[in-house]
Tab-separated table of N, CA and C in Angstrom:
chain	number	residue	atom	x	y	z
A	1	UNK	N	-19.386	-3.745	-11.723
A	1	UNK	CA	-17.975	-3.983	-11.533
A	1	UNK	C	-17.317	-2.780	-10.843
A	2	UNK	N	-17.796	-1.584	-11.176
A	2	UNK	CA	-17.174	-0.288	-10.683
A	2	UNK	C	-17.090	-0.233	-9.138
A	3	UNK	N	-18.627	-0.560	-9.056
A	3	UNK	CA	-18.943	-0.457	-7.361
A	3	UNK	C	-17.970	-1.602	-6.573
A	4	UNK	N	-18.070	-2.973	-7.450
A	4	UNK	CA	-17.719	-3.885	-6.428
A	4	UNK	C	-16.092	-3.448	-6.162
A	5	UNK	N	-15.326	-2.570	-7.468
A	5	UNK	CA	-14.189	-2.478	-7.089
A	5	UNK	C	-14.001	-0.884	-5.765
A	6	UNK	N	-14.913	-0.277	-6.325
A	6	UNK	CA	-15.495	0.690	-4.977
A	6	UNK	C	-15.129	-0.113	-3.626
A	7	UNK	N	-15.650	-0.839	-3.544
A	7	UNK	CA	-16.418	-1.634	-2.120
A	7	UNK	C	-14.891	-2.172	-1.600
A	8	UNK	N	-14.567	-2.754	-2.389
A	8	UNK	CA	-13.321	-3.380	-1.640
A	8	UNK	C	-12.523	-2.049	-1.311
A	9	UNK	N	-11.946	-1.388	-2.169
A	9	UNK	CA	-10.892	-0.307	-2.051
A	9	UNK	C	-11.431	0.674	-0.674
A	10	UNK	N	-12.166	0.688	-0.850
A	10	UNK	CA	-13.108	1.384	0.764
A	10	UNK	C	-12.832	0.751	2.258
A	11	UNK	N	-12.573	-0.926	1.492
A	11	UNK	CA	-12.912	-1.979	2.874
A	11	UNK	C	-11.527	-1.892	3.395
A	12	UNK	N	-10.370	-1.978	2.203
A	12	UNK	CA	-8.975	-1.806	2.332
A	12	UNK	C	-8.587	-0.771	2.326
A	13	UNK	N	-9.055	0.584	2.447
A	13	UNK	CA	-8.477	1.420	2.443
A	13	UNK	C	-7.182	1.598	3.777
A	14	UNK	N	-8.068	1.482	4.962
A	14	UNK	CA	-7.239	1.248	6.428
A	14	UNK	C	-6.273	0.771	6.270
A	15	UNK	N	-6.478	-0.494	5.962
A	15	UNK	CA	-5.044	-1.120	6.279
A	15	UNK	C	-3.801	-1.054	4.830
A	16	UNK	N	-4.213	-0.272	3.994
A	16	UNK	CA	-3.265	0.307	2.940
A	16	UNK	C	-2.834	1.399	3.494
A	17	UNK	N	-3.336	2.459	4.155
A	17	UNK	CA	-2.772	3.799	4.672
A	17	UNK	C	-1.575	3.050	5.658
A	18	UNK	N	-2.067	2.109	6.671
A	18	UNK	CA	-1.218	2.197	8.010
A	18	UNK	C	-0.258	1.136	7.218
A	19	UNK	N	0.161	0.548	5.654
A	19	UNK	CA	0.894	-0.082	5.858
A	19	UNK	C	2.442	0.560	5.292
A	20	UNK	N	2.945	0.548	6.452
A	20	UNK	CA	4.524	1.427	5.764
A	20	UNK	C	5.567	1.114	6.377
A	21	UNK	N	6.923	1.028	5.780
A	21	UNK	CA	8.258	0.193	6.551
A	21	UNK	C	8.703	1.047	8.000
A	22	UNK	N	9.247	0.379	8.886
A	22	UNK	CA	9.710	0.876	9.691
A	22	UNK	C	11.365	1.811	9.273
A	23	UNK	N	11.674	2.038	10.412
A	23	UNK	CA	12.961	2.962	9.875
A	23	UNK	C	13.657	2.610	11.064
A	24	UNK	N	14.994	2.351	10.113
A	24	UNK	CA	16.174	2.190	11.185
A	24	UNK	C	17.441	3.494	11.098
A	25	UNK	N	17.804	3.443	12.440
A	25	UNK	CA	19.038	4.700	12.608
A	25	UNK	C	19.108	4.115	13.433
A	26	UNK	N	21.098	3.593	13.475
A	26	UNK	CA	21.798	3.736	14.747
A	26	UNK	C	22.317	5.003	15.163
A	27	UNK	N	22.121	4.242	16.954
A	27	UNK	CA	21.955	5.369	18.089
A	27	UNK	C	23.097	6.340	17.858
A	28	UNK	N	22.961	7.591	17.881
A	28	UNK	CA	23.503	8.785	17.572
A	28	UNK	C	23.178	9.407	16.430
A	29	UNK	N	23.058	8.858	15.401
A	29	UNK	CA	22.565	9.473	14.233
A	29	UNK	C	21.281	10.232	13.894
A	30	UNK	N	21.244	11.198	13.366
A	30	UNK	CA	20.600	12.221	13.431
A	30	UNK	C	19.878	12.239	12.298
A	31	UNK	N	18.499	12.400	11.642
A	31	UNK	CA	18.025	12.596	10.235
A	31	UNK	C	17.807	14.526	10.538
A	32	UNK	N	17.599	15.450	9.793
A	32	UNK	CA	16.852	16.330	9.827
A	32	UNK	C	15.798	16.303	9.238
A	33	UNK	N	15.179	15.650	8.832
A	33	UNK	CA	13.482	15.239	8.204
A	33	UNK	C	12.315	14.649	9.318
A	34	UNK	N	13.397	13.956	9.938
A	34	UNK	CA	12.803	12.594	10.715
A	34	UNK	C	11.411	13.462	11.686
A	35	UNK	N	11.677	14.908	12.376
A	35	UNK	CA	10.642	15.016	13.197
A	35	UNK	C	9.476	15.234	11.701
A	36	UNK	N	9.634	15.958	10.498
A	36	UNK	CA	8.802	16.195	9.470
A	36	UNK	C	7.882	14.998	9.251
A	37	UNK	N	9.057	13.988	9.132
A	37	UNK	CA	8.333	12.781	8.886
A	37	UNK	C	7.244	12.391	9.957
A	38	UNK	N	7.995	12.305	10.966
A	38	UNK	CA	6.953	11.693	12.299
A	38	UNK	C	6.174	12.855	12.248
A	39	UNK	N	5.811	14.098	12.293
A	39	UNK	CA	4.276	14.762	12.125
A	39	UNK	C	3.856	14.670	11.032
A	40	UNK	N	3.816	14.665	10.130
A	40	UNK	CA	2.993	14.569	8.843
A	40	UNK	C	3.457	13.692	7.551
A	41	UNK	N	4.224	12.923	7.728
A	41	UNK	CA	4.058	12.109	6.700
A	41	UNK	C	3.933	10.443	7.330
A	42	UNK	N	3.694	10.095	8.476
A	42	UNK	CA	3.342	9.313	9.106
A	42	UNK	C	2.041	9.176	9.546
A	43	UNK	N	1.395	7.586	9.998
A	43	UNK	CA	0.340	7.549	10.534
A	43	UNK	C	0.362	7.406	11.787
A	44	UNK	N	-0.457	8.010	12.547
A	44	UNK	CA	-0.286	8.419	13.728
A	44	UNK	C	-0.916	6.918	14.659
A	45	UNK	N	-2.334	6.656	13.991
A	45	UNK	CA	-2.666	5.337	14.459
A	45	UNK	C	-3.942	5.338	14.061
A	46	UNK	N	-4.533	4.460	14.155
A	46	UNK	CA	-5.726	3.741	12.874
A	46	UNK	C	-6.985	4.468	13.228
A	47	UNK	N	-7.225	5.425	14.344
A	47	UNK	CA	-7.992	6.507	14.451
A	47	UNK	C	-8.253	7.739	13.397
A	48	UNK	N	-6.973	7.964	12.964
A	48	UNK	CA	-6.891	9.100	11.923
A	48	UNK	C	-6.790	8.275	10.900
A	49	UNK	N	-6.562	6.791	10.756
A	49	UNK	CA	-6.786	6.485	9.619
A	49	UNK	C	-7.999	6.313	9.286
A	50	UNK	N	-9.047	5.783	10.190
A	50	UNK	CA	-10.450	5.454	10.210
A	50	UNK	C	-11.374	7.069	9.807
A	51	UNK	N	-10.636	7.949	10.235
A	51	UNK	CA	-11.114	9.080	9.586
A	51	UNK	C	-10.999	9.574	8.173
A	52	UNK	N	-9.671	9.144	7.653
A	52	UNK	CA	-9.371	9.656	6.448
A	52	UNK	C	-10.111	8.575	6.079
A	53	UNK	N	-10.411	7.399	6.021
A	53	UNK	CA	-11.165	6.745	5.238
A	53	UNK	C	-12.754	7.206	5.209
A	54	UNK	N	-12.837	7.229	6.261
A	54	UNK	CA	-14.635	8.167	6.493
A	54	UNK	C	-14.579	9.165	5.475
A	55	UNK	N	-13.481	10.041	5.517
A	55	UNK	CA	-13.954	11.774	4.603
A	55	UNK	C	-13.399	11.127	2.977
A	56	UNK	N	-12.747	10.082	2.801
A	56	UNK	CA	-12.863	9.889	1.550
A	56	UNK	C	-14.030	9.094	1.076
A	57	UNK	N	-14.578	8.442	1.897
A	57	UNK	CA	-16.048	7.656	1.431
A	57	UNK	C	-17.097	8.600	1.430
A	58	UNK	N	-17.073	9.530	2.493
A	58	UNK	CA	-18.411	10.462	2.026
A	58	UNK	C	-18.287	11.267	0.967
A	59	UNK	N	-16.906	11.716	0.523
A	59	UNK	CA	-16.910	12.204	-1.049
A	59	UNK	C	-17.459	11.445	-1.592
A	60	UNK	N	-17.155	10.418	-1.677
A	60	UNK	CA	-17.105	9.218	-2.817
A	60	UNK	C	-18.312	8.680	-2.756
A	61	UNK	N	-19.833	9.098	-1.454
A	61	UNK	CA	-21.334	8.851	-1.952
A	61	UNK	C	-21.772	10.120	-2.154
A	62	UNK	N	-21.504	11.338	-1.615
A	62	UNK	CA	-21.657	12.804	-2.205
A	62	UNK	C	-21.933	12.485	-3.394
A	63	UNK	N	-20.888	12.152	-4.182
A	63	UNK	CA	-20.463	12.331	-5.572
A	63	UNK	C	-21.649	11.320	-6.377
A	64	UNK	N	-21.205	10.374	-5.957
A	64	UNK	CA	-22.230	9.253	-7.276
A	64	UNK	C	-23.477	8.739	-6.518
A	65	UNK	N	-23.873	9.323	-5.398
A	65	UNK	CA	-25.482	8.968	-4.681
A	65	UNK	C	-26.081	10.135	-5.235
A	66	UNK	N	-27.435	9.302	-5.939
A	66	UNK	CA	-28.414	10.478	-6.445
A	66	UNK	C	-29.430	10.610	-4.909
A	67	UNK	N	-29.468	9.692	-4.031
A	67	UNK	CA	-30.404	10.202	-2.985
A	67	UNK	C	-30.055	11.369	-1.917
A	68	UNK	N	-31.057	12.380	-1.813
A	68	UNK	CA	-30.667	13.980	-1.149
A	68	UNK	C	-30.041	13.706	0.078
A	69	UNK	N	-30.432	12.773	1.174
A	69	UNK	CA	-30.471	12.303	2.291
A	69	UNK	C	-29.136	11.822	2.410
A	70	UNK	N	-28.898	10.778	1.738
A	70	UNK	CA	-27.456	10.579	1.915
A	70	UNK	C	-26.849	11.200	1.771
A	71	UNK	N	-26.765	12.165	0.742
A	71	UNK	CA	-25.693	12.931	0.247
A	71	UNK	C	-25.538	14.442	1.099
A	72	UNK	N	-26.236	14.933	1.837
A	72	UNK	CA	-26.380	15.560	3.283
A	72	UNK	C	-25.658	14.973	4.025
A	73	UNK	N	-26.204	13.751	4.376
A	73	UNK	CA	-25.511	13.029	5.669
A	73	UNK	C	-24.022	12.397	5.151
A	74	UNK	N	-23.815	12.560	3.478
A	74	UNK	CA	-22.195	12.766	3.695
A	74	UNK	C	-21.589	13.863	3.767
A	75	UNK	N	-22.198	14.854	3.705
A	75	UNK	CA	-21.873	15.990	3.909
A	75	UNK	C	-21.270	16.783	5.211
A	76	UNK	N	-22.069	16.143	5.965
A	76	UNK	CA	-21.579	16.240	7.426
A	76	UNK	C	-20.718	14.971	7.913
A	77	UNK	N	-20.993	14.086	7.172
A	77	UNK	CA	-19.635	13.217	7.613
A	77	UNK	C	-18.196	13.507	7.048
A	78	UNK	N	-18.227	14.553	6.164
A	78	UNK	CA	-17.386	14.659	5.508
A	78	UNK	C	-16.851	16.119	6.356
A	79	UNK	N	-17.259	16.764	6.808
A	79	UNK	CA	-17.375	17.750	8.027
A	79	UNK	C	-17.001	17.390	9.060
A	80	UNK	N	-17.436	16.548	9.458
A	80	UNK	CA	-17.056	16.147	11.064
A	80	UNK	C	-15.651	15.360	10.797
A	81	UNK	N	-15.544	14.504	9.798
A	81	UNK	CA	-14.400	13.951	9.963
A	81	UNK	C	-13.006	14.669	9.668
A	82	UNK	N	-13.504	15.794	8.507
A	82	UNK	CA	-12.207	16.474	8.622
A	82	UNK	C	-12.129	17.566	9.776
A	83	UNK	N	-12.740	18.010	10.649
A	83	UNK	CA	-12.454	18.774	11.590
A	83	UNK	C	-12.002	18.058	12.410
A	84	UNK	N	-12.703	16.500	12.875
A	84	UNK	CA	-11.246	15.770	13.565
A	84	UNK	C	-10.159	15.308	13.071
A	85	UNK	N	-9.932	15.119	11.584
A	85	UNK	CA	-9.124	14.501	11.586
A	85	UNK	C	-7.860	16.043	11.223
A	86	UNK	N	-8.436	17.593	11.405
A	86	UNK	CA	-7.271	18.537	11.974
A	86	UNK	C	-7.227	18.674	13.086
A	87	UNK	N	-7.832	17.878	14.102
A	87	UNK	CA	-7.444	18.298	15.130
A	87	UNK	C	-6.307	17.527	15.718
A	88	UNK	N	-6.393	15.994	15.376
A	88	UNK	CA	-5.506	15.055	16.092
A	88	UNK	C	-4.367	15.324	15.274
């Protein structure tokens, strides 16, 4: 049961990150947050989301895969994805 709820939350992860309301301001109005928001508390587009889902799944076989191999090769997926996902 653990895994199967694993499996889905993994499958949905994507489209739970990118789902968030739009924002309205009429023209002239000013937020001072708004650029904060648009760099970092926004998704930029389903590239960096496809990453954050990558570096949270290779934790997440790191962690509970007893095989060496995988857990290497999440290791570096978990590497590679967060060095792109600071770069974008």
């Amino acid at each position: 049961m653990i895994r199967e709820t694993l499996a889905r939350f993994v499958a949905f992860l994507p489209a739970l990150a990118a789902a968030h309301p739009g924002h309205y301001h009429p023209p002239g109005e000013d937020d001072e947050f708004e650029q904060f928001r648009a760099d970092y508390l926004h998704v930029h587009g389903y590239f960096e989301v496809g990453l954050a889902a990558l570096l949270i799944t290779s934790l997440l076989v790191f962690l509970f895969n007893k095989n060496r191999k995988l857990r290497l090769a999440a290791v570096v997926a978990f590497g590679s994805s967060l060095a792109l996902l600071a770069a974008f």
